[in-house]
Amino acid sequence: MRLLVTGGAGFIGANFVHAVVREHPEATVTVLDALTYAGSAEALDPVADDITLVRGDVSDTELVNALVSESDAVAHFAAETHVDNALADPEPFLRANVIGTFAVLEAVRRHGVRLHHVSTDEVYGDLPLDDGSRFTEATPYNPSSPYSATKAAADMLVRAWVRSYGVRATISNCSNNYGPYQHVEKFIPRQITNVLSGRRPKLYGTGANVRDWIHVDDHNRAVWLILERGTIGRTYLIGANGERDNLSVMRTLLRLMGRDPDDFDHVTDRVGHDLRYAIDPSLLHDELHWAPKHTDFESGLEETIDWYRSNESWWRPLKDGVEANYAERGQ
Ligand code: NAD
Ligand code: TDX
């Protein structure tokens, strides 16, 4: 299979490319990535001899058309992904997430190529903190932030292209990922690298907000399964029963790093901050027999801490700039 991976130099995409090279050597992988601030050619160094990396924008219709014409399938990860950045400046999110997905859809339509579109649980909005409810494939879309609104728009385009043009596409909506190569702007790597660089970790508001954590490798195994055996036109929710409130995650990280669990700062809360995300992954279990392998969150966090300890040269050049931006926003 000739596989085109958009956004393959980002956190989840790079881990996906590593896994495909390792576990499916029959696949030929081309990565299309704009190498924005969030993209990292270095994240693909371990597989550099096994793949082709094309630097380009996913909204560049000619380039996307040419690459898709030489592919059997597309795994579409490319997106602007950070909620706080979207709140500060939404424009790049419309271009990358909406126009970029439109460009991919037009190209797969023209060439009859299979598409898997990677999306997020944030399109469903948020859930009350304590009622035990979870998102399912039937939950109505209700995005809260400019980021989630653009991801929702992209999902809607995919659904319309399936229905109107018979495009062979699937969609997955996953919960919060953690693991190696995640940008230091995101919650878990930010706190780990704050400790490692002598800064105090930063918690938004009271930390009551709940996220449903999944290891990036479990997400990516689901993406591969859906690409291979998913039902065309279907949406799959991916989650690993990993609900934790932010305060608990913060205290666990500090304990695992040998610090006092209360050694962090409360900072200005995110505007419109979604309260809780939670995924019901039954369809994925029942139809594709997927189950997460990283079921012990604490040992997953320990491995992730070790990875950031051992790979300081990867994250250190990003750290000062990210923290300067946060400081400007009072976070
Ligand atoms: P990331 O920000 O780490 O990586 C995004 C990648 O896309 C980067 O390599 C960047 O250079 C590239 N990119 C951005 N704009 C581009 C453009 N216009 N053209 C080409 N490439 C571009 O993001 P991530 O966390 O790896 O997320 C990957 C996908 O998974 C996204 O679609 C995101 O919405 C989705 N997702 C993420 C999570 C999560 O917890 N991180 C959860 C669910 C879904
Ligand atoms: O320093 C911080 N302190 C803090 O308390 C940061 C960066 C975040 N937070 C909170 C905000 C959220 O409640 O931690 C939680 C997680 O924040 P993020 O890592 O920014 O993730 P989130 O907003 O939940 O979105 C993530 O999951 C879904 C990804 O960034 C999205 O791309 C994905 O779609």
mmCIF file of N, CA, C and O in Angstrom, residues 237-304:
data_model
loop_
_atom_site.group_PDB
_atom_site.id
_atom_site.type_symbol
_atom_site.label_atom_id
_atom_site.label_comp_id
_atom_site.label_asym_id
_atom_site.label_seq_id
_atom_site.Cartn_x
_atom_site.Cartn_y
_atom_site.Cartn_z
ATOM 1 N N LEU A 237 -15.375 6.369 17.558
ATOM 2 C CA LEU A 237 -14.819 7.099 18.701
ATOM 3 C C LEU A 237 -13.707 6.259 19.331
ATOM 4 O O LEU A 237 -13.884 5.057 19.546
ATOM 5 N N ILE A 238 -12.582 6.916 19.614
ATOM 6 C CA ILE A 238 -11.432 6.208 20.181
ATOM 7 C C ILE A 238 -11.148 6.768 21.574
ATOM 8 O O ILE A 238 -10.888 7.964 21.726
ATOM 9 N N GLY A 239 -11.188 5.874 22.569
ATOM 10 C CA GLY A 239 -10.900 6.296 23.937
ATOM 11 C C GLY A 239 -10.556 5.081 24.764
ATOM 12 O O GLY A 239 -10.916 3.948 24.405
ATOM 13 N N ALA A 240 -9.846 5.288 25.875
ATOM 14 C CA ALA A 240 -9.304 4.166 26.652
ATOM 15 C C ALA A 240 -9.752 4.197 28.118
ATOM 16 O O ALA A 240 -9.022 3.744 29.001
ATOM 17 N N ASN A 241 -10.940 4.732 28.367
ATOM 18 C CA ASN A 241 -11.458 4.806 29.748
ATOM 19 C C ASN A 241 -10.447 5.471 30.683
ATOM 20 O O ASN A 241 -10.165 4.959 31.771
ATOM 21 N N GLY A 242 -9.900 6.596 30.246
ATOM 22 C CA GLY A 242 -8.810 7.225 30.983
ATOM 23 C C GLY A 242 -9.171 8.551 31.621
ATOM 24 O O GLY A 242 -8.323 9.450 31.708
ATOM 25 N N GLU A 243 -10.423 8.683 32.103
ATOM 26 C CA GLU A 243 -10.839 9.977 32.671
ATOM 27 C C GLU A 243 -10.050 10.337 33.932
ATOM 28 O O GLU A 243 -9.958 9.533 34.875
ATOM 29 N N ARG A 244 -9.497 11.542 33.944
ATOM 30 C CA ARG A 244 -8.778 12.069 35.129
ATOM 31 C C ARG A 244 -8.996 13.584 35.157
ATOM 32 O O ARG A 244 -8.961 14.221 34.108
ATOM 33 N N ASP A 245 -9.148 14.164 36.346
ATOM 34 C CA ASP A 245 -9.186 15.626 36.382
ATOM 35 C C ASP A 245 -7.754 16.172 36.342
ATOM 36 O O ASP A 245 -6.798 15.473 36.704
ATOM 37 N N ASN A 246 -7.638 17.411 35.855
ATOM 38 C CA ASN A 246 -6.298 17.985 35.626
ATOM 39 C C ASN A 246 -5.485 18.092 36.909
ATOM 40 O O ASN A 246 -4.272 17.893 36.903
ATOM 41 N N LEU A 247 -6.178 18.407 38.031
ATOM 42 C CA LEU A 247 -5.451 18.518 39.307
ATOM 43 C C LEU A 247 -4.806 17.178 39.664
ATOM 44 O O LEU A 247 -3.634 17.131 40.075
ATOM 45 N N SER A 248 -5.551 16.069 39.480
ATOM 46 C CA SER A 248 -4.983 14.740 39.806
ATOM 47 C C SER A 248 -3.791 14.430 38.907
ATOM 48 O O SER A 248 -2.786 13.885 39.378
ATOM 49 N N VAL A 249 -3.911 14.754 37.619
ATOM 50 C CA VAL A 249 -2.791 14.469 36.697
ATOM 51 C C VAL A 249 -1.575 15.284 37.123
ATOM 52 O O VAL A 249 -0.448 14.775 37.191
ATOM 53 N N MET A 250 -1.820 16.553 37.448
ATOM 54 C CA MET A 250 -0.710 17.423 37.889
ATOM 55 C C MET A 250 -0.021 16.838 39.129
ATOM 56 O O MET A 250 1.209 16.730 39.193
ATOM 57 N N ARG A 251 -0.816 16.425 40.108
ATOM 58 C CA ARG A 251 -0.227 15.926 41.359
ATOM 59 C C ARG A 251 0.502 14.601 41.118
ATOM 60 O O ARG A 251 1.549 14.350 41.706
ATOM 61 N N THR A 252 -0.041 13.759 40.235
ATOM 62 C CA THR A 252 0.620 12.488 39.919
ATOM 63 C C THR A 252 1.972 12.751 39.248
ATOM 64 O O THR A 252 2.990 12.135 39.596
ATOM 65 N N LEU A 253 1.979 13.684 38.283
ATOM 66 C CA LEU A 253 3.240 14.002 37.587
ATOM 67 C C LEU A 253 4.296 14.475 38.580
ATOM 68 O O LEU A 253 5.453 14.027 38.550
ATOM 69 N N LEU A 254 3.883 15.367 39.483
ATOM 70 C CA LEU A 254 4.848 15.913 40.446
ATOM 71 C C LEU A 254 5.386 14.816 41.359
ATOM 72 O O LEU A 254 6.592 14.730 41.612
ATOM 73 N N ARG A 255 4.489 13.942 41.802
ATOM 74 C CA ARG A 255 4.927 12.831 42.663
ATOM 75 C C ARG A 255 5.903 11.925 41.915
ATOM 76 O O ARG A 255 6.962 11.568 42.432
ATOM 77 N N LEU A 256 5.567 11.591 40.647
ATOM 78 C CA LEU A 256 6.441 10.698 39.876
ATOM 79 C C LEU A 256 7.804 11.345 39.607
ATOM 80 O O LEU A 256 8.797 10.660 39.391
ATOM 81 N N MET A 257 7.835 12.684 39.649
ATOM 82 C CA MET A 257 9.105 13.371 39.390
ATOM 83 C C MET A 257 9.817 13.736 40.691
ATOM 84 O O MET A 257 10.796 14.495 40.691
ATOM 85 N N GLY A 258 9.319 13.206 41.809
ATOM 86 C CA GLY A 258 10.004 13.393 43.087
ATOM 87 C C GLY A 258 9.795 14.767 43.705
ATOM 88 O O GLY A 258 10.600 15.218 44.531
ATOM 89 N N ARG A 259 8.709 15.448 43.309
ATOM 90 C CA ARG A 259 8.417 16.776 43.856
ATOM 91 C C ARG A 259 7.231 16.724 44.801
ATOM 92 O O ARG A 259 6.438 15.770 44.772
ATOM 93 N N ASP A 260 7.092 17.793 45.580
ATOM 94 C CA ASP A 260 5.891 17.937 46.405
ATOM 95 C C ASP A 260 4.684 18.070 45.458
ATOM 96 O O ASP A 260 4.719 18.890 44.531
ATOM 97 N N PRO A 261 3.632 17.281 45.673
ATOM 98 C CA PRO A 261 2.476 17.316 44.762
ATOM 99 C C PRO A 261 1.794 18.679 44.675
ATOM 100 O O PRO A 261 1.001 18.912 43.768
ATOM 101 N N ASP A 262 2.058 19.575 45.622
ATOM 102 C CA ASP A 262 1.427 20.905 45.563
ATOM 103 C C ASP A 262 2.377 21.980 45.043
ATOM 104 O O ASP A 262 2.072 23.176 45.119
ATOM 105 N N ASP A 263 3.492 21.560 44.472
ATOM 106 C CA ASP A 263 4.512 22.506 44.017
ATOM 107 C C ASP A 263 4.212 23.012 42.603
ATOM 108 O O ASP A 263 4.964 22.777 41.659
ATOM 109 N N PHE A 264 3.035 23.670 42.450
ATOM 110 C CA PHE A 264 2.657 24.230 41.137
ATOM 111 C C PHE A 264 1.904 25.531 41.348
ATOM 112 O O PHE A 264 1.477 25.832 42.468
ATOM 113 N N ASP A 265 1.732 26.314 40.253
ATOM 114 C CA ASP A 265 0.982 27.574 40.328
ATOM 115 C C ASP A 265 -0.392 27.411 39.688
ATOM 116 O O ASP A 265 -0.518 26.766 38.647
ATOM 117 N N HIS A 266 -1.393 28.042 40.302
ATOM 118 C CA HIS A 266 -2.689 28.193 39.632
ATOM 119 C C HIS A 266 -2.583 29.423 38.745
ATOM 120 O O HIS A 266 -2.153 30.483 39.212
ATOM 121 N N VAL A 267 -2.954 29.318 37.464
ATOM 122 C CA VAL A 267 -2.879 30.477 36.559
ATOM 123 C C VAL A 267 -4.255 30.738 35.965
ATOM 124 O O VAL A 267 -5.193 29.947 36.146
ATOM 125 N N THR A 268 -4.350 31.858 35.219
ATOM 126 C CA THR A 268 -5.609 32.267 34.593
ATOM 127 C C THR A 268 -6.238 31.113 33.834
ATOM 128 O O THR A 268 -5.552 30.431 33.062
ATOM 129 N N ASP A 269 -7.514 30.904 34.018
ATOM 130 C CA ASP A 269 -8.202 29.801 33.336
ATOM 131 C C ASP A 269 -8.354 30.115 31.850
ATOM 132 O O ASP A 269 -8.349 31.284 31.437
ATOM 133 N N ARG A 270 -8.500 29.077 31.050
ATOM 134 C CA ARG A 270 -8.785 29.203 29.611
ATOM 135 C C ARG A 270 -10.200 29.737 29.447
ATOM 136 O O ARG A 270 -11.114 29.274 30.158
ATOM 137 N N VAL A 271 -10.435 30.678 28.533
ATOM 138 C CA VAL A 271 -11.817 31.146 28.330
ATOM 139 C C VAL A 271 -12.626 30.021 27.676
ATOM 140 O O VAL A 271 -12.101 29.276 26.836
ATOM 141 N N GLY A 272 -13.868 29.889 28.073
ATOM 142 C CA GLY A 272 -14.754 28.871 27.503
ATOM 143 C C GLY A 272 -14.299 27.447 27.778
ATOM 144 O O GLY A 272 -14.716 26.515 27.084
ATOM 145 N N HIS A 273 -13.464 27.250 28.787
ATOM 146 C CA HIS A 273 -12.793 25.979 29.088
ATOM 147 C C HIS A 273 -13.777 24.795 29.189
ATOM 148 O O HIS A 273 -14.595 24.743 30.108
ATOM 149 N N ASP A 274 -13.677 23.841 28.263
ATOM 150 C CA ASP A 274 -14.553 22.662 28.300
ATOM 151 C C ASP A 274 -14.357 21.903 29.610
ATOM 152 O O ASP A 274 -13.238 21.649 30.036
ATOM 153 N N LEU A 275 -15.498 21.508 30.231
ATOM 154 C CA LEU A 275 -15.432 20.883 31.555
ATOM 155 C C LEU A 275 -14.917 19.446 31.509
ATOM 156 O O LEU A 275 -13.969 19.089 32.186
ATOM 157 N N ARG A 276 -15.574 18.621 30.700
ATOM 158 C CA ARG A 276 -15.229 17.192 30.740
ATOM 159 C C ARG A 276 -15.415 16.579 29.364
ATOM 160 O O ARG A 276 -16.388 16.901 28.664
ATOM 161 N N TYR A 277 -14.454 15.715 28.978
ATOM 162 C CA TYR A 277 -14.611 14.867 27.795
ATOM 163 C C TYR A 277 -14.589 13.422 28.267
ATOM 164 O O TYR A 277 -13.797 13.059 29.150
ATOM 165 N N ALA A 278 -15.405 12.561 27.650
ATOM 166 C CA ALA A 278 -15.377 11.125 27.966
ATOM 167 C C ALA A 278 -15.929 10.365 26.764
ATOM 168 O O ALA A 278 -16.961 10.755 26.209
ATOM 169 N N ILE A 279 -15.232 9.301 26.398
ATOM 170 C CA ILE A 279 -15.550 8.555 25.175
ATOM 171 C C ILE A 279 -16.133 7.192 25.514
ATOM 172 O O ILE A 279 -15.597 6.474 26.362
ATOM 173 N N ASP A 280 -17.203 6.827 24.793
ATOM 174 C CA ASP A 280 -17.682 5.446 24.806
ATOM 175 C C ASP A 280 -17.130 4.752 23.547
ATOM 176 O O ASP A 280 -17.631 4.998 22.445
ATOM 177 N N PRO A 281 -16.114 3.891 23.709
ATOM 178 C CA PRO A 281 -15.475 3.299 22.526
ATOM 179 C C PRO A 281 -16.077 1.955 22.101
ATOM 180 O O PRO A 281 -15.409 1.160 21.426
ATOM 181 N N SER A 282 -17.356 1.683 22.453
ATOM 182 C CA SER A 282 -17.950 0.360 22.233
ATOM 183 C C SER A 282 -17.885 -0.093 20.775
ATOM 184 O O SER A 282 -17.588 -1.248 20.485
ATOM 185 N N LEU A 283 -18.160 0.822 19.847
ATOM 186 C CA LEU A 283 -18.211 0.433 18.429
ATOM 187 C C LEU A 283 -16.859 -0.114 17.972
ATOM 188 O O LEU A 283 -16.779 -1.127 17.273
ATOM 189 N N LEU A 284 -15.806 0.554 18.394
ATOM 190 C CA LEU A 284 -14.454 0.138 18.030
ATOM 191 C C LEU A 284 -14.127 -1.240 18.623
ATOM 192 O O LEU A 284 -13.530 -2.092 17.968
ATOM 193 N N HIS A 285 -14.545 -1.454 19.876
ATOM 194 C CA HIS A 285 -14.354 -2.761 20.526
ATOM 195 C C HIS A 285 -15.149 -3.837 19.779
ATOM 196 O O HIS A 285 -14.614 -4.883 19.423
ATOM 197 N N ASP A 286 -16.451 -3.545 19.551
ATOM 198 C CA ASP A 286 -17.355 -4.581 19.034
ATOM 199 C C ASP A 286 -17.074 -4.892 17.571
ATOM 200 O O ASP A 286 -17.056 -6.042 17.166
ATOM 201 N N GLU A 287 -16.853 -3.846 16.773
ATOM 202 C CA GLU A 287 -16.725 -4.078 15.324
ATOM 203 C C GLU A 287 -15.306 -4.455 14.927
ATOM 204 O O GLU A 287 -15.089 -5.333 14.111
ATOM 205 N N LEU A 288 -14.318 -3.778 15.504
ATOM 206 C CA LEU A 288 -12.933 -3.996 15.043
ATOM 207 C C LEU A 288 -12.071 -4.696 16.099
ATOM 208 O O LEU A 288 -10.883 -4.898 15.891
ATOM 209 N N HIS A 289 -12.682 -5.036 17.235
ATOM 210 C CA HIS A 289 -11.991 -5.794 18.301
ATOM 211 C C HIS A 289 -10.735 -5.080 18.792
ATOM 212 O O HIS A 289 -9.748 -5.714 19.137
ATOM 213 N N TRP A 290 -10.797 -3.765 18.793
ATOM 214 C CA TRP A 290 -9.690 -2.963 19.318
ATOM 215 C C TRP A 290 -9.802 -2.876 20.833
ATOM 216 O O TRP A 290 -10.905 -2.768 21.381
ATOM 217 N N ALA A 291 -8.661 -2.928 21.514
ATOM 218 C CA ALA A 291 -8.626 -2.635 22.954
ATOM 219 C C ALA A 291 -7.294 -1.950 23.231
ATOM 220 O O ALA A 291 -6.281 -2.274 22.597
ATOM 221 N N PRO A 292 -7.278 -0.996 24.171
ATOM 222 C CA PRO A 292 -6.016 -0.323 24.465
ATOM 223 C C PRO A 292 -5.029 -1.263 25.131
ATOM 224 O O PRO A 292 -5.427 -2.152 25.888
ATOM 225 N N LYS A 293 -3.743 -1.084 24.847
ATOM 226 C CA LYS A 293 -2.702 -1.894 25.512
ATOM 227 C C LYS A 293 -2.117 -1.150 26.709
ATOM 228 O O LYS A 293 -1.645 -1.756 27.650
ATOM 229 N N HIS A 294 -2.112 0.188 26.633
ATOM 230 C CA HIS A 294 -1.536 0.989 27.724
ATOM 231 C C HIS A 294 -2.647 1.314 28.718
ATOM 232 O O HIS A 294 -3.209 2.401 28.709
ATOM 233 N N THR A 295 -2.968 0.333 29.564
ATOM 234 C CA THR A 295 -4.113 0.525 30.455
ATOM 235 C C THR A 295 -3.709 1.097 31.812
ATOM 236 O O THR A 295 -4.562 1.477 32.603
ATOM 237 N N ASP A 296 -2.403 1.138 32.094
ATOM 238 C CA ASP A 296 -1.949 1.699 33.375
ATOM 239 C C ASP A 296 -1.413 3.113 33.120
ATOM 240 O O ASP A 296 -0.288 3.291 32.656
ATOM 241 N N PHE A 297 -2.277 4.099 33.413
ATOM 242 C CA PHE A 297 -1.952 5.497 33.083
ATOM 243 C C PHE A 297 -0.672 5.944 33.783
ATOM 244 O O PHE A 297 0.166 6.626 33.200
ATOM 245 N N GLU A 298 -0.511 5.518 35.048
ATOM 246 C CA GLU A 298 0.653 5.987 35.800
ATOM 247 C C GLU A 298 1.962 5.471 35.180
ATOM 248 O O GLU A 298 2.934 6.218 35.064
ATOM 249 N N SER A 299 1.975 4.215 34.746
ATOM 250 C CA SER A 299 3.226 3.737 34.132
ATOM 251 C C SER A 299 3.415 4.377 32.755
ATOM 252 O O SER A 299 4.554 4.621 32.338
ATOM 253 N N GLY A 300 2.320 4.695 32.068
ATOM 254 C CA GLY A 300 2.431 5.448 30.809
ATOM 255 C C GLY A 300 3.043 6.827 31.043
ATOM 256 O O GLY A 300 3.887 7.290 30.269
ATOM 257 N N LEU A 301 2.624 7.462 32.150
ATOM 258 C CA LEU A 301 3.191 8.776 32.474
ATOM 259 C C LEU A 301 4.677 8.646 32.818
ATOM 260 O O LEU A 301 5.495 9.481 32.402
ATOM 261 N N GLU A 302 5.019 7.592 33.561
ATOM 262 C CA GLU A 302 6.441 7.395 33.924
ATOM 263 C C GLU A 302 7.311 7.252 32.680
ATOM 264 O O GLU A 302 8.375 7.862 32.576
ATOM 265 N N GLU A 303 6.828 6.442 31.722
ATOM 266 C CA GLU A 303 7.583 6.267 30.462
ATOM 267 C C GLU A 303 7.703 7.593 29.727
ATOM 268 O O GLU A 303 8.737 7.897 29.122
ATOM 269 N N THR A 304 6.635 8.379 29.770
ATOM 270 C CA THR A 304 6.633 9.663 29.062
ATOM 271 C C THR A 304 7.621 10.625 29.738
ATOM 272 O O THR A 304 8.385 11.329 29.058
#
